[in-house]
């Protein structure tokens, strides 16, 4: 018996095992064949009926992420009129071992025949506990495309590929691309569309940002900012988002600033919330100071706040304090 007797021919979703002669043995197992992320086996066992099994090869990957398969399996006589026995379609069946799918063929088979398996879909369990995810979903192509596009944008920025605008920060300069900036900000688009100095000189002055903060700002615009970088520069990013009307960045900063209010930053965040018109952040800072009584833990800082803060904001704080006292 040659090695070819165990080989399964495959395309991306189709597997065929040609068996020339089963009469000389009662059991045969195919070589492993790759479909999707898994190696698979077919086996046949001749007893009172012919048992056909399909199962993934046992491995750590299979144990951790067993396939959830949809497929059509049939047995085709490879001579004559190629009559076929077709099993009813299998839909979303999890296969972990060689007992999970067994087809008992009770029609006598002689001579040469083909076991044909067409995989309609292969899924893996969602890591978040939701619906299983197809490994062949259309979203995979989109995800790959998005990843490649972001990598290309990052490369354009970091390597200065065909930059056509220079941004002057307070302590340095960096090149960028008009088209990218204009697509992300209506303010930048207006600069480049009208006869302003930015269009004529190909220079944008952002003197109220450091080069590091400006780099973080551009990294966000180009879709490549790291989480740690975002956290470190989020107040500067909030200022830039407001100035250049980038609403998604402003929302991201707002949501992030809500998450870690404490006695060291609450007064600064309260002022920023008032300045950039973020009522939810403002309400949360007020609640932290007044309802939870943290205003008494930062008396020195609060005294400095009373000297420098906007008068209307100070009035709002005292209004909240009086309201809290009345309700105590």
PDB file of C-alpha atoms in Angstrom:
ATOM      1  CA  UNK A   1       0.000   0.000   0.000  1.00  0.00           C
ATOM      2  CA  UNK A   2       1.530   3.360  -1.054  1.00  0.00           C
ATOM      3  CA  UNK A   3       1.521   6.629   0.804  1.00  0.00           C
ATOM      4  CA  UNK A   4      -0.981   8.046  -1.695  1.00  0.00           C
ATOM      5  CA  UNK A   5      -3.646   5.786  -0.240  1.00  0.00           C
ATOM      6  CA  UNK A   6      -3.760   8.038   2.824  1.00  0.00           C
ATOM      7  CA  UNK A   7      -3.375  11.433   1.158  1.00  0.00           C
ATOM      8  CA  UNK A   8      -6.330  13.835   1.073  1.00  0.00           C
ATOM      9  CA  UNK A   9      -6.428  16.355  -1.759  1.00  0.00           C
ATOM     10  CA  UNK A  10      -7.648  19.808  -0.768  1.00  0.00           C
ATOM     11  CA  UNK A  11      -8.561  23.258  -1.963  1.00  0.00           C
ATOM     12  CA  UNK A  12      -9.311  26.116   0.444  1.00  0.00           C
ATOM     13  CA  UNK A  13     -12.654  24.591   1.523  1.00  0.00           C
ATOM     14  CA  UNK A  14     -12.881  21.208  -0.161  1.00  0.00           C
ATOM     15  CA  UNK A  15     -11.293  17.890   0.813  1.00  0.00           C
ATOM     16  CA  UNK A  16     -11.389  14.647  -1.187  1.00  0.00           C
ATOM     17  CA  UNK A  17     -10.026  11.269  -0.136  1.00  0.00           C
ATOM     18  CA  UNK A  18      -9.845   8.651  -2.866  1.00  0.00           C
ATOM     19  CA  UNK A  19      -9.997   5.079  -1.618  1.00  0.00           C
ATOM     20  CA  UNK A  20      -9.105   2.470  -4.217  1.00  0.00           C
ATOM     21  CA  UNK A  21      -9.646  -0.700  -2.216  1.00  0.00           C
ATOM     22  CA  UNK A  22     -11.047  -1.097   1.270  1.00  0.00           C
ATOM     23  CA  UNK A  23     -11.625  -4.825   1.068  1.00  0.00           C
ATOM     24  CA  UNK A  24      -8.084  -5.640   2.192  1.00  0.00           C
ATOM     25  CA  UNK A  25      -8.496  -3.954   5.604  1.00  0.00           C
ATOM     26  CA  UNK A  26     -11.201  -2.989   8.069  1.00  0.00           C
ATOM     27  CA  UNK A  27      -9.849   0.413   9.165  1.00  0.00           C
ATOM     28  CA  UNK A  28      -8.031   3.260   7.502  1.00  0.00           C
ATOM     29  CA  UNK A  29      -7.130   6.770   8.683  1.00  0.00           C
ATOM     30  CA  UNK A  30      -6.065   9.550   6.344  1.00  0.00           C
ATOM     31  CA  UNK A  31      -2.988  11.676   6.582  1.00  0.00           C
ATOM     32  CA  UNK A  32      -3.641  15.085   8.182  1.00  0.00           C
ATOM     33  CA  UNK A  33      -4.944  17.777   5.825  1.00  0.00           C
ATOM     34  CA  UNK A  34      -5.257  21.518   6.433  1.00  0.00           C
ATOM     35  CA  UNK A  35      -8.572  23.347   6.135  1.00  0.00           C
ATOM     36  CA  UNK A  36      -8.870  26.735   7.846  1.00  0.00           C
ATOM     37  CA  UNK A  37      -6.798  26.918  11.023  1.00  0.00           C
ATOM     38  CA  UNK A  38      -6.909  23.180  11.797  1.00  0.00           C
ATOM     39  CA  UNK A  39      -5.397  19.937  10.616  1.00  0.00           C
ATOM     40  CA  UNK A  40      -8.066  17.304   9.978  1.00  0.00           C
ATOM     41  CA  UNK A  41      -8.414  13.557   9.558  1.00  0.00           C
ATOM     42  CA  UNK A  42     -10.897  11.321   7.824  1.00  0.00           C
ATOM     43  CA  UNK A  43     -11.225   7.692   8.800  1.00  0.00           C
ATOM     44  CA  UNK A  44     -13.236   4.735   7.593  1.00  0.00           C
ATOM     45  CA  UNK A  45     -14.045   1.576   9.526  1.00  0.00           C
ATOM     46  CA  UNK A  46     -15.728  -1.417   7.919  1.00  0.00           C
ATOM     47  CA  UNK A  47     -17.939  -3.439  10.236  1.00  0.00           C
ATOM     48  CA  UNK A  48     -21.562  -4.378   9.701  1.00  0.00           C
ATOM     49  CA  UNK A  49     -21.833  -0.895   8.209  1.00  0.00           C
ATOM     50  CA  UNK A  50     -19.182   1.522   6.977  1.00  0.00           C
ATOM     51  CA  UNK A  51     -18.361   4.184   9.586  1.00  0.00           C
ATOM     52  CA  UNK A  52     -16.950   7.466   8.263  1.00  0.00           C
ATOM     53  CA  UNK A  53     -15.485   9.962  10.713  1.00  0.00           C
ATOM     54  CA  UNK A  54     -14.293  13.556  10.319  1.00  0.00           C
ATOM     55  CA  UNK A  55     -12.388  15.198  13.145  1.00  0.00           C
ATOM     56  CA  UNK A  56      -9.658  17.747  13.866  1.00  0.00           C
ATOM     57  CA  UNK A  57      -6.205  16.551  14.789  1.00  0.00           C
ATOM     58  CA  UNK A  58      -5.681  16.662  18.549  1.00  0.00           C
ATOM     59  CA  UNK A  59      -3.442  19.583  19.564  1.00  0.00           C
ATOM     60  CA  UNK A  60      -3.280  22.337  22.158  1.00  0.00           C
ATOM     61  CA  UNK A  61      -4.865  24.703  19.645  1.00  0.00           C
ATOM     62  CA  UNK A  62      -7.770  22.310  19.030  1.00  0.00           C
ATOM     63  CA  UNK A  63      -8.321  21.832  22.761  1.00  0.00           C
ATOM     64  CA  UNK A  64      -8.384  25.597  23.345  1.00  0.00           C
ATOM     65  CA  UNK A  65     -10.306  26.556  20.204  1.00  0.00           C
ATOM     66  CA  UNK A  66     -12.209  23.579  18.784  1.00  0.00           C
ATOM     67  CA  UNK A  67     -13.750  24.248  15.362  1.00  0.00           C
ATOM     68  CA  UNK A  68     -17.461  24.793  14.964  1.00  0.00           C
ATOM     69  CA  UNK A  69     -18.048  23.358  11.511  1.00  0.00           C
ATOM     70  CA  UNK A  70     -20.732  23.511   8.855  1.00  0.00           C
ATOM     71  CA  UNK A  71     -20.151  21.086   5.992  1.00  0.00           C
ATOM     72  CA  UNK A  72     -21.582  18.699   3.428  1.00  0.00           C
ATOM     73  CA  UNK A  73     -20.075  15.237   3.265  1.00  0.00           C
ATOM     74  CA  UNK A  74     -20.798  12.618   0.631  1.00  0.00           C
ATOM     75  CA  UNK A  75     -19.473   9.354  -0.734  1.00  0.00           C
ATOM     76  CA  UNK A  76     -19.119   9.204  -4.512  1.00  0.00           C
ATOM     77  CA  UNK A  77     -18.489   6.077  -6.555  1.00  0.00           C
ATOM     78  CA  UNK A  78     -15.472   6.981  -8.648  1.00  0.00           C
ATOM     79  CA  UNK A  79     -16.397   4.740 -11.561  1.00  0.00           C
ATOM     80  CA  UNK A  80     -19.446   4.391 -13.737  1.00  0.00           C
ATOM     81  CA  UNK A  81     -22.206   6.964 -13.260  1.00  0.00           C
ATOM     82  CA  UNK A  82     -20.615   8.376 -10.056  1.00  0.00           C
ATOM     83  CA  UNK A  83     -23.624   7.829  -7.841  1.00  0.00           C
ATOM     84  CA  UNK A  84     -23.403   9.723  -4.573  1.00  0.00           C
ATOM     85  CA  UNK A  85     -24.600   9.122  -1.038  1.00  0.00           C
ATOM     86  CA  UNK A  86     -25.061  12.481   0.656  1.00  0.00           C
ATOM     87  CA  UNK A  87     -25.305  13.078   4.394  1.00  0.00           C
ATOM     88  CA  UNK A  88     -27.740  15.819   5.483  1.00  0.00           C
ATOM     89  CA  UNK A  89     -25.962  19.149   5.845  1.00  0.00           C
ATOM     90  CA  UNK A  90     -24.143  19.587   9.142  1.00  0.00           C
ATOM     91  CA  UNK A  91     -24.670  23.038  10.645  1.00  0.00           C
ATOM     92  CA  UNK A  92     -22.503  24.628  13.374  1.00  0.00           C
ATOM     93  CA  UNK A  93     -21.327  21.393  14.991  1.00  0.00           C
ATOM     94  CA  UNK A  94     -18.417  21.610  17.409  1.00  0.00           C
ATOM     95  CA  UNK A  95     -15.835  18.929  16.682  1.00  0.00           C
ATOM     96  CA  UNK A  96     -13.318  18.068  19.396  1.00  0.00           C
ATOM     97  CA  UNK A  97     -12.491  14.395  18.806  1.00  0.00           C
ATOM     98  CA  UNK A  98     -13.138  11.410  16.563  1.00  0.00           C
ATOM     99  CA  UNK A  99     -16.482  10.631  18.202  1.00  0.00           C
ATOM    100  CA  UNK A 100     -18.174  13.956  17.498  1.00  0.00           C
ATOM    101  CA  UNK A 101     -19.096  13.176  13.891  1.00  0.00           C
ATOM    102  CA  UNK A 102     -19.751   9.590  12.760  1.00  0.00           C
ATOM    103  CA  UNK A 103     -21.646   8.715   9.595  1.00  0.00           C
ATOM    104  CA  UNK A 104     -22.889   5.133   9.397  1.00  0.00           C
ATOM    105  CA  UNK A 105     -23.251   4.207   5.732  1.00  0.00           C
ATOM    106  CA  UNK A 106     -25.429   1.113   5.504  1.00  0.00           C
ATOM    107  CA  UNK A 107     -25.264   0.821   1.701  1.00  0.00           C
ATOM    108  CA  UNK A 108     -22.612  -1.697   0.565  1.00  0.00           C
ATOM    109  CA  UNK A 109     -19.683   0.005  -1.166  1.00  0.00           C
ATOM    110  CA  UNK A 110     -17.336  -1.852  -3.436  1.00  0.00           C
ATOM    111  CA  UNK A 111     -14.517  -0.813  -5.701  1.00  0.00           C
ATOM    112  CA  UNK A 112     -13.170   2.716  -5.802  1.00  0.00           C
ATOM    113  CA  UNK A 113     -14.935   5.568  -4.083  1.00  0.00           C
ATOM    114  CA  UNK A 114     -14.315   9.153  -2.947  1.00  0.00           C
ATOM    115  CA  UNK A 115     -15.162  10.763   0.369  1.00  0.00           C
ATOM    116  CA  UNK A 116     -15.924  14.400  -0.451  1.00  0.00           C
ATOM    117  CA  UNK A 117     -16.166  17.062   2.296  1.00  0.00           C
ATOM    118  CA  UNK A 118     -17.147  20.637   1.421  1.00  0.00           C
ATOM    119  CA  UNK A 119     -16.691  23.017   4.360  1.00  0.00           C
ATOM    120  CA  UNK A 120     -19.377  25.703   4.259  1.00  0.00           C
ATOM    121  CA  UNK A 121     -18.092  27.566   7.303  1.00  0.00           C
ATOM    122  CA  UNK A 122     -15.663  27.217  10.192  1.00  0.00           C
ATOM    123  CA  UNK A 123     -16.171  29.201  13.368  1.00  0.00           C
ATOM    124  CA  UNK A 124     -14.399  29.646  16.686  1.00  0.00           C
ATOM    125  CA  UNK A 125     -15.964  30.610  20.004  1.00  0.00           C
ATOM    126  CA  UNK A 126     -15.937  34.331  20.719  1.00  0.00           C
ATOM    127  CA  UNK A 127     -13.409  35.250  23.450  1.00  0.00           C
ATOM    128  CA  UNK A 128     -16.013  37.634  24.914  1.00  0.00           C
ATOM    129  CA  UNK A 129     -18.668  34.936  25.185  1.00  0.00           C
ATOM    130  CA  UNK A 130     -20.762  36.221  22.289  1.00  0.00           C
ATOM    131  CA  UNK A 131     -21.719  34.513  19.061  1.00  0.00           C
ATOM    132  CA  UNK A 132     -19.025  32.302  17.465  1.00  0.00           C
ATOM    133  CA  UNK A 133     -16.949  34.094  14.842  1.00  0.00           C
ATOM    134  CA  UNK A 134     -16.409  32.744  11.341  1.00  0.00           C
ATOM    135  CA  UNK A 135     -12.756  32.503  10.325  1.00  0.00           C
ATOM    136  CA  UNK A 136     -13.901  33.260   6.782  1.00  0.00           C
ATOM    137  CA  UNK A 137     -16.119  36.222   7.614  1.00  0.00           C
ATOM    138  CA  UNK A 138     -16.062  39.202   5.292  1.00  0.00           C
ATOM    139  CA  UNK A 139     -14.955  41.296   8.257  1.00  0.00           C
ATOM    140  CA  UNK A 140     -11.576  39.575   8.252  1.00  0.00           C
ATOM    141  CA  UNK A 141     -10.770  41.111   4.882  1.00  0.00           C
ATOM    142  CA  UNK A 142     -11.905  44.518   6.084  1.00  0.00           C
ATOM    143  CA  UNK A 143      -9.889  44.168   9.275  1.00  0.00           C
ATOM    144  CA  UNK A 144      -6.764  43.260   7.329  1.00  0.00           C
ATOM    145  CA  UNK A 145      -7.346  46.148   4.952  1.00  0.00           C
ATOM    146  CA  UNK A 146      -7.765  48.588   7.853  1.00  0.00           C
ATOM    147  CA  UNK A 147      -4.618  47.300   9.551  1.00  0.00           C
ATOM    148  CA  UNK A 148      -2.583  47.690   6.370  1.00  0.00           C
ATOM    149  CA  UNK A 149      -3.967  51.171   5.735  1.00  0.00           C
ATOM    150  CA  UNK A 150      -3.112  52.310   9.264  1.00  0.00           C
ATOM    151  CA  UNK A 151       0.382  50.903   8.918  1.00  0.00           C
ATOM    152  CA  UNK A 152       0.828  52.844   5.674  1.00  0.00           C
ATOM    153  CA  UNK A 153      -0.438  56.063   7.288  1.00  0.00           C
ATOM    154  CA  UNK A 154       1.936  55.557  10.198  1.00  0.00           C
ATOM    155  CA  UNK A 155       4.810  55.043   7.782  1.00  0.00           C
ATOM    156  CA  UNK A 156       3.875  58.220   5.905  1.00  0.00           C
ATOM    157  CA  UNK A 157       4.117  60.167   9.162  1.00  0.00           C
ATOM    158  CA  UNK A 158       7.167  58.559  10.784  1.00  0.00           C
ATOM    159  CA  UNK A 159       9.222  58.472   7.584  1.00  0.00           C
ATOM    160  CA  UNK A 160       8.007  61.837   6.294  1.00  0.00           C
ATOM    161  CA  UNK A 161       6.862  60.377   2.961  1.00  0.00           C
ATOM    162  CA  UNK A 162       5.801  63.270   0.665  1.00  0.00           C
ATOM    163  CA  UNK A 163       4.905  65.602   3.540  1.00  0.00           C
ATOM    164  CA  UNK A 164       3.609  68.946   2.276  1.00  0.00           C
ATOM    165  CA  UNK A 165       2.991  70.899   5.466  1.00  0.00           C
ATOM    166  CA  UNK A 166       5.182  71.701   8.469  1.00  0.00           C
ATOM    167  CA  UNK A 167       3.775  72.082  11.964  1.00  0.00           C
ATOM    168  CA  UNK A 168       5.737  74.347  14.300  1.00  0.00           C
ATOM    169  CA  UNK A 169       5.205  73.411  17.955  1.00  0.00           C
ATOM    170  CA  UNK A 170       6.619  75.330  20.924  1.00  0.00           C
ATOM    171  CA  UNK A 171       9.913  73.443  20.878  1.00  0.00           C
ATOM    172  CA  UNK A 172      10.231  71.781  17.492  1.00  0.00           C
ATOM    173  CA  UNK A 173       8.724  71.026  14.101  1.00  0.00           C
ATOM    174  CA  UNK A 174       7.205  68.008  12.393  1.00  0.00           C
ATOM    175  CA  UNK A 175       6.026  67.293   8.860  1.00  0.00           C
ATOM    176  CA  UNK A 176       2.501  66.204   7.981  1.00  0.00           C
ATOM    177  CA  UNK A 177       0.092  65.895   5.036  1.00  0.00           C
ATOM    178  CA  UNK A 178      -2.560  68.444   4.119  1.00  0.00           C
ATOM    179  CA  UNK A 179      -4.991  65.832   2.831  1.00  0.00           C
ATOM    180  CA  UNK A 180      -4.875  63.783   6.045  1.00  0.00           C
ATOM    181  CA  UNK A 181      -5.269  66.835   8.295  1.00  0.00           C
ATOM    182  CA  UNK A 182      -8.088  68.248   6.148  1.00  0.00           C
ATOM    183  CA  UNK A 183      -9.965  64.937   6.179  1.00  0.00           C
ATOM    184  CA  UNK A 184      -9.914  64.832   9.989  1.00  0.00           C
ATOM    185  CA  UNK A 185     -10.562  68.488  10.847  1.00  0.00           C
ATOM    186  CA  UNK A 186     -12.875  71.077   9.257  1.00  0.00           C
ATOM    187  CA  UNK A 187     -10.616  73.792  10.694  1.00  0.00           C
ATOM    188  CA  UNK A 188      -7.567  72.429   8.872  1.00  0.00           C
ATOM    189  CA  UNK A 189      -9.653  72.002   5.720  1.00  0.00           C
ATOM    190  CA  UNK A 190     -10.686  75.642   5.867  1.00  0.00           C
ATOM    191  CA  UNK A 191      -7.051  76.713   6.323  1.00  0.00           C
ATOM    192  CA  UNK A 192      -6.001  74.908   3.164  1.00  0.00           C
ATOM    193  CA  UNK A 193      -9.060  75.904   1.129  1.00  0.00           C
ATOM    194  CA  UNK A 194      -8.822  79.653   1.585  1.00  0.00           C
ATOM    195  CA  UNK A 195      -6.044  82.117   0.956  1.00  0.00           C
ATOM    196  CA  UNK A 196      -4.669  82.009   4.468  1.00  0.00           C
ATOM    197  CA  UNK A 197      -1.014  82.047   5.460  1.00  0.00           C
ATOM    198  CA  UNK A 198      -1.116  78.320   6.222  1.00  0.00           C
ATOM    199  CA  UNK A 199      -1.990  77.616   2.568  1.00  0.00           C
ATOM    200  CA  UNK A 200       0.564  80.065   1.205  1.00  0.00           C
ATOM    201  CA  UNK A 201       3.506  79.199   3.461  1.00  0.00           C
ATOM    202  CA  UNK A 202       2.701  75.508   4.064  1.00  0.00           C
ATOM    203  CA  UNK A 203       3.208  76.093   7.779  1.00  0.00           C
ATOM    204  CA  UNK A 204       0.893  75.648  10.765  1.00  0.00           C
ATOM    205  CA  UNK A 205       1.910  77.251  14.038  1.00  0.00           C
ATOM    206  CA  UNK A 206       0.736  75.373  17.140  1.00  0.00           C
ATOM    207  CA  UNK A 207       2.835  77.245  19.643  1.00  0.00           C
ATOM    208  CA  UNK A 208       0.650  76.239  22.590  1.00  0.00           C
ATOM    209  CA  UNK A 209       1.678  72.574  22.270  1.00  0.00           C
ATOM    210  CA  UNK A 210       5.022  70.902  22.867  1.00  0.00           C
ATOM    211  CA  UNK A 211       6.503  68.799  20.081  1.00  0.00           C
ATOM    212  CA  UNK A 212       5.742  65.670  22.145  1.00  0.00           C
ATOM    213  CA  UNK A 213       2.069  66.627  22.543  1.00  0.00           C
ATOM    214  CA  UNK A 214       1.904  67.612  18.882  1.00  0.00           C
ATOM    215  CA  UNK A 215       3.316  64.225  17.908  1.00  0.00           C
ATOM    216  CA  UNK A 216       0.631  62.532  20.008  1.00  0.00           C
ATOM    217  CA  UNK A 217      -1.985  64.711  18.300  1.00  0.00           C
ATOM    218  CA  UNK A 218      -0.772  63.662  14.867  1.00  0.00           C
ATOM    219  CA  UNK A 219      -0.538  60.027  15.945  1.00  0.00           C
ATOM    220  CA  UNK A 220      -4.215  60.181  16.883  1.00  0.00           C
ATOM    221  CA  UNK A 221      -5.150  61.805  13.577  1.00  0.00           C
ATOM    222  CA  UNK A 222      -3.195  59.147  11.660  1.00  0.00           C
ATOM    223  CA  UNK A 223      -4.729  56.367  13.783  1.00  0.00           C
ATOM    224  CA  UNK A 224      -1.525  55.096  15.412  1.00  0.00           C
ATOM    225  CA  UNK A 225      -1.530  56.556  18.929  1.00  0.00           C
ATOM    226  CA  UNK A 226      -0.579  54.228  21.795  1.00  0.00           C
ATOM    227  CA  UNK A 227      -2.770  54.083  24.916  1.00  0.00           C
ATOM    228  CA  UNK A 228      -0.014  55.247  27.266  1.00  0.00           C
ATOM    229  CA  UNK A 229       0.772  58.179  24.973  1.00  0.00           C
ATOM    230  CA  UNK A 230      -2.891  59.134  24.871  1.00  0.00           C
ATOM    231  CA  UNK A 231      -3.212  59.074  28.676  1.00  0.00           C
ATOM    232  CA  UNK A 232      -0.091  61.167  29.182  1.00  0.00           C
ATOM    233  CA  UNK A 233      -1.145  63.902  26.719  1.00  0.00           C
ATOM    234  CA  UNK A 234      -4.947  63.807  27.007  1.00  0.00           C
ATOM    235  CA  UNK A 235      -5.337  67.356  28.353  1.00  0.00           C
ATOM    236  CA  UNK A 236      -3.261  68.728  25.480  1.00  0.00           C
ATOM    237  CA  UNK A 237      -5.226  66.503  23.123  1.00  0.00           C
ATOM    238  CA  UNK A 238      -8.483  67.839  24.542  1.00  0.00           C
ATOM    239  CA  UNK A 239      -7.327  71.378  23.872  1.00  0.00           C
ATOM    240  CA  UNK A 240      -6.324  70.489  20.305  1.00  0.00           C
ATOM    241  CA  UNK A 241      -9.562  68.595  19.708  1.00  0.00           C
ATOM    242  CA  UNK A 242     -11.584  71.634  20.741  1.00  0.00           C
ATOM    243  CA  UNK A 243      -9.420  74.063  18.778  1.00  0.00           C
ATOM    244  CA  UNK A 244      -9.471  72.048  15.544  1.00  0.00           C
ATOM    245  CA  UNK A 245     -13.011  70.654  15.935  1.00  0.00           C
ATOM    246  CA  UNK A 246     -12.165  66.938  16.044  1.00  0.00           C
ATOM    247  CA  UNK A 247     -15.239  65.644  17.851  1.00  0.00           C
ATOM    248  CA  UNK A 248     -14.189  61.993  18.195  1.00  0.00           C
ATOM    249  CA  UNK A 249     -10.924  62.981  19.884  1.00  0.00           C
ATOM    250  CA  UNK A 250     -12.776  65.342  22.224  1.00  0.00           C
ATOM    251  CA  UNK A 251     -15.186  62.547  23.133  1.00  0.00           C
ATOM    252  CA  UNK A 252     -12.317  60.103  23.716  1.00  0.00           C
ATOM    253  CA  UNK A 253     -10.595  62.593  26.030  1.00  0.00           C
ATOM    254  CA  UNK A 254     -13.857  63.284  27.848  1.00  0.00           C
ATOM    255  CA  UNK A 255     -14.556  59.596  28.452  1.00  0.00           C
ATOM    256  CA  UNK A 256     -11.005  58.991  29.628  1.00  0.00           C
ATOM    257  CA  UNK A 257     -10.991  61.967  32.026  1.00  0.00           C
ATOM    258  CA  UNK A 258     -14.152  60.627  33.642  1.00  0.00           C
ATOM    259  CA  UNK A 259     -12.449  57.394  34.606  1.00  0.00           C
ATOM    260  CA  UNK A 260      -9.812  58.480  37.130  1.00  0.00           C
ATOM    261  CA  UNK A 261     -10.956  61.624  38.938  1.00  0.00           C
ATOM    262  CA  UNK A 262      -9.122  62.033  42.263  1.00  0.00           C
ATOM    263  CA  UNK A 263      -8.098  64.752  44.725  1.00  0.00           C
ATOM    264  CA  UNK A 264      -4.964  65.570  42.733  1.00  0.00           C
ATOM    265  CA  UNK A 265      -6.708  66.305  39.439  1.00  0.00           C
ATOM    266  CA  UNK A 266     -10.346  67.133  40.213  1.00  0.00           C
ATOM    267  CA  UNK A 267      -9.938  70.924  40.246  1.00  0.00           C
ATOM    268  CA  UNK A 268      -7.975  70.981  37.001  1.00  0.00           C
ATOM    269  CA  UNK A 269     -10.553  68.752  35.344  1.00  0.00           C
ATOM    270  CA  UNK A 270     -13.390  70.877  36.651  1.00  0.00           C
ATOM    271  CA  UNK A 271     -11.841  73.926  35.009  1.00  0.00           C
ATOM    272  CA  UNK A 272     -11.267  72.066  31.734  1.00  0.00           C
ATOM    273  CA  UNK A 273     -14.828  70.742  31.796  1.00  0.00           C
ATOM    274  CA  UNK A 274     -16.103  74.294  32.148  1.00  0.00           C
ATOM    275  CA  UNK A 275     -13.719  75.688  29.514  1.00  0.00           C
ATOM    276  CA  UNK A 276     -14.479  73.047  26.882  1.00  0.00           C
ATOM    277  CA  UNK A 277     -18.187  72.712  27.695  1.00  0.00           C
ATOM    278  CA  UNK A 278     -18.269  69.125  28.912  1.00  0.00           C
ATOM    279  CA  UNK A 279     -21.266  68.975  31.270  1.00  0.00           C
ATOM    280  CA  UNK A 280     -20.901  65.327  32.227  1.00  0.00           C
ATOM    281  CA  UNK A 281     -17.286  65.732  33.338  1.00  0.00           C
ATOM    282  CA  UNK A 282     -18.226  68.921  35.138  1.00  0.00           C
ATOM    283  CA  UNK A 283     -21.096  67.236  36.988  1.00  0.00           C
ATOM    284  CA  UNK A 284     -18.877  64.329  38.025  1.00  0.00           C
ATOM    285  CA  UNK A 285     -16.171  66.651  39.352  1.00  0.00           C
ATOM    286  CA  UNK A 286     -18.776  68.648  41.298  1.00  0.00           C
ATOM    287  CA  UNK A 287     -20.243  65.459  42.729  1.00  0.00           C
ATOM    288  CA  UNK A 288     -16.799  64.217  43.755  1.00  0.00           C
ATOM    289  CA  UNK A 289     -15.980  67.512  45.478  1.00  0.00           C
ATOM    290  CA  UNK A 290     -19.301  68.203  47.156  1.00  0.00           C
ATOM    291  CA  UNK A 291     -21.406  65.075  47.563  1.00  0.00           C
ATOM    292  CA  UNK A 292     -18.421  62.983  48.616  1.00  0.00           C
ATOM    293  CA  UNK A 293     -16.926  65.825  50.686  1.00  0.00           C
ATOM    294  CA  UNK A 294     -13.493  65.786  48.995  1.00  0.00           C
ATOM    295  CA  UNK A 295     -13.504  69.579  48.946  1.00  0.00           C
ATOM    296  CA  UNK A 296     -12.466  69.428  52.637  1.00  0.00           C
ATOM    297  CA  UNK A 297      -9.494  67.180  51.822  1.00  0.00           C
ATOM    298  CA  UNK A 298      -7.914  69.699  49.439  1.00  0.00           C
ATOM    299  CA  UNK A 299      -8.419  72.996  51.253  1.00  0.00           C
ATOM    300  CA  UNK A 300      -5.083  74.511  50.229  1.00  0.00           C
ATOM    301  CA  UNK A 301      -5.586  73.589  46.588  1.00  0.00           C
ATOM    302  CA  UNK A 302      -9.157  74.849  46.751  1.00  0.00           C
ATOM    303  CA  UNK A 303      -7.981  78.199  48.150  1.00  0.00           C
ATOM    304  CA  UNK A 304      -5.630  78.558  45.152  1.00  0.00           C
ATOM    305  CA  UNK A 305      -8.515  77.564  42.882  1.00  0.00           C
ATOM    306  CA  UNK A 306     -10.646  80.398  44.324  1.00  0.00           C
ATOM    307  CA  UNK A 307      -7.956  82.921  43.383  1.00  0.00           C
ATOM    308  CA  UNK A 308      -7.398  81.829  39.788  1.00  0.00           C
ATOM    309  CA  UNK A 309     -10.609  80.183  38.555  1.00  0.00           C
ATOM    310  CA  UNK A 310     -13.390  81.724  36.516  1.00  0.00           C
ATOM    311  CA  UNK A 311     -15.874  83.641  38.689  1.00  0.00           C
ATOM    312  CA  UNK A 312     -18.913  81.910  37.234  1.00  0.00           C
ATOM    313  CA  UNK A 313     -17.384  78.510  37.906  1.00  0.00           C
ATOM    314  CA  UNK A 314     -16.612  79.454  41.503  1.00  0.00           C
ATOM    315  CA  UNK A 315     -20.216  80.577  41.899  1.00  0.00           C
ATOM    316  CA  UNK A 316     -21.422  77.224  40.593  1.00  0.00           C
ATOM    317  CA  UNK A 317     -19.246  75.374  43.113  1.00  0.00           C
ATOM    318  CA  UNK A 318     -20.611  77.405  46.027  1.00  0.00           C
ATOM    319  CA  UNK A 319     -24.136  76.879  44.729  1.00  0.00           C
ATOM    320  CA  UNK A 320     -23.505  73.110  44.814  1.00  0.00           C
ATOM    321  CA  UNK A 321     -22.051  73.377  48.344  1.00  0.00           C
ATOM    322  CA  UNK A 322     -25.058  75.343  49.628  1.00  0.00           C
ATOM    323  CA  UNK A 323     -27.418  72.857  48.026  1.00  0.00           C
ATOM    324  CA  UNK A 324     -25.581  69.980  49.699  1.00  0.00           C
ATOM    325  CA  UNK A 325     -25.727  71.681  53.113  1.00  0.00           C
ATOM    326  CA  UNK A 326     -29.454  72.279  52.778  1.00  0.00           C
ATOM    327  CA  UNK A 327     -30.026  68.649  51.981  1.00  0.00           C
ATOM    328  CA  UNK A 328     -27.809  67.336  54.775  1.00  0.00           C
TER     329      UNK A 328
END
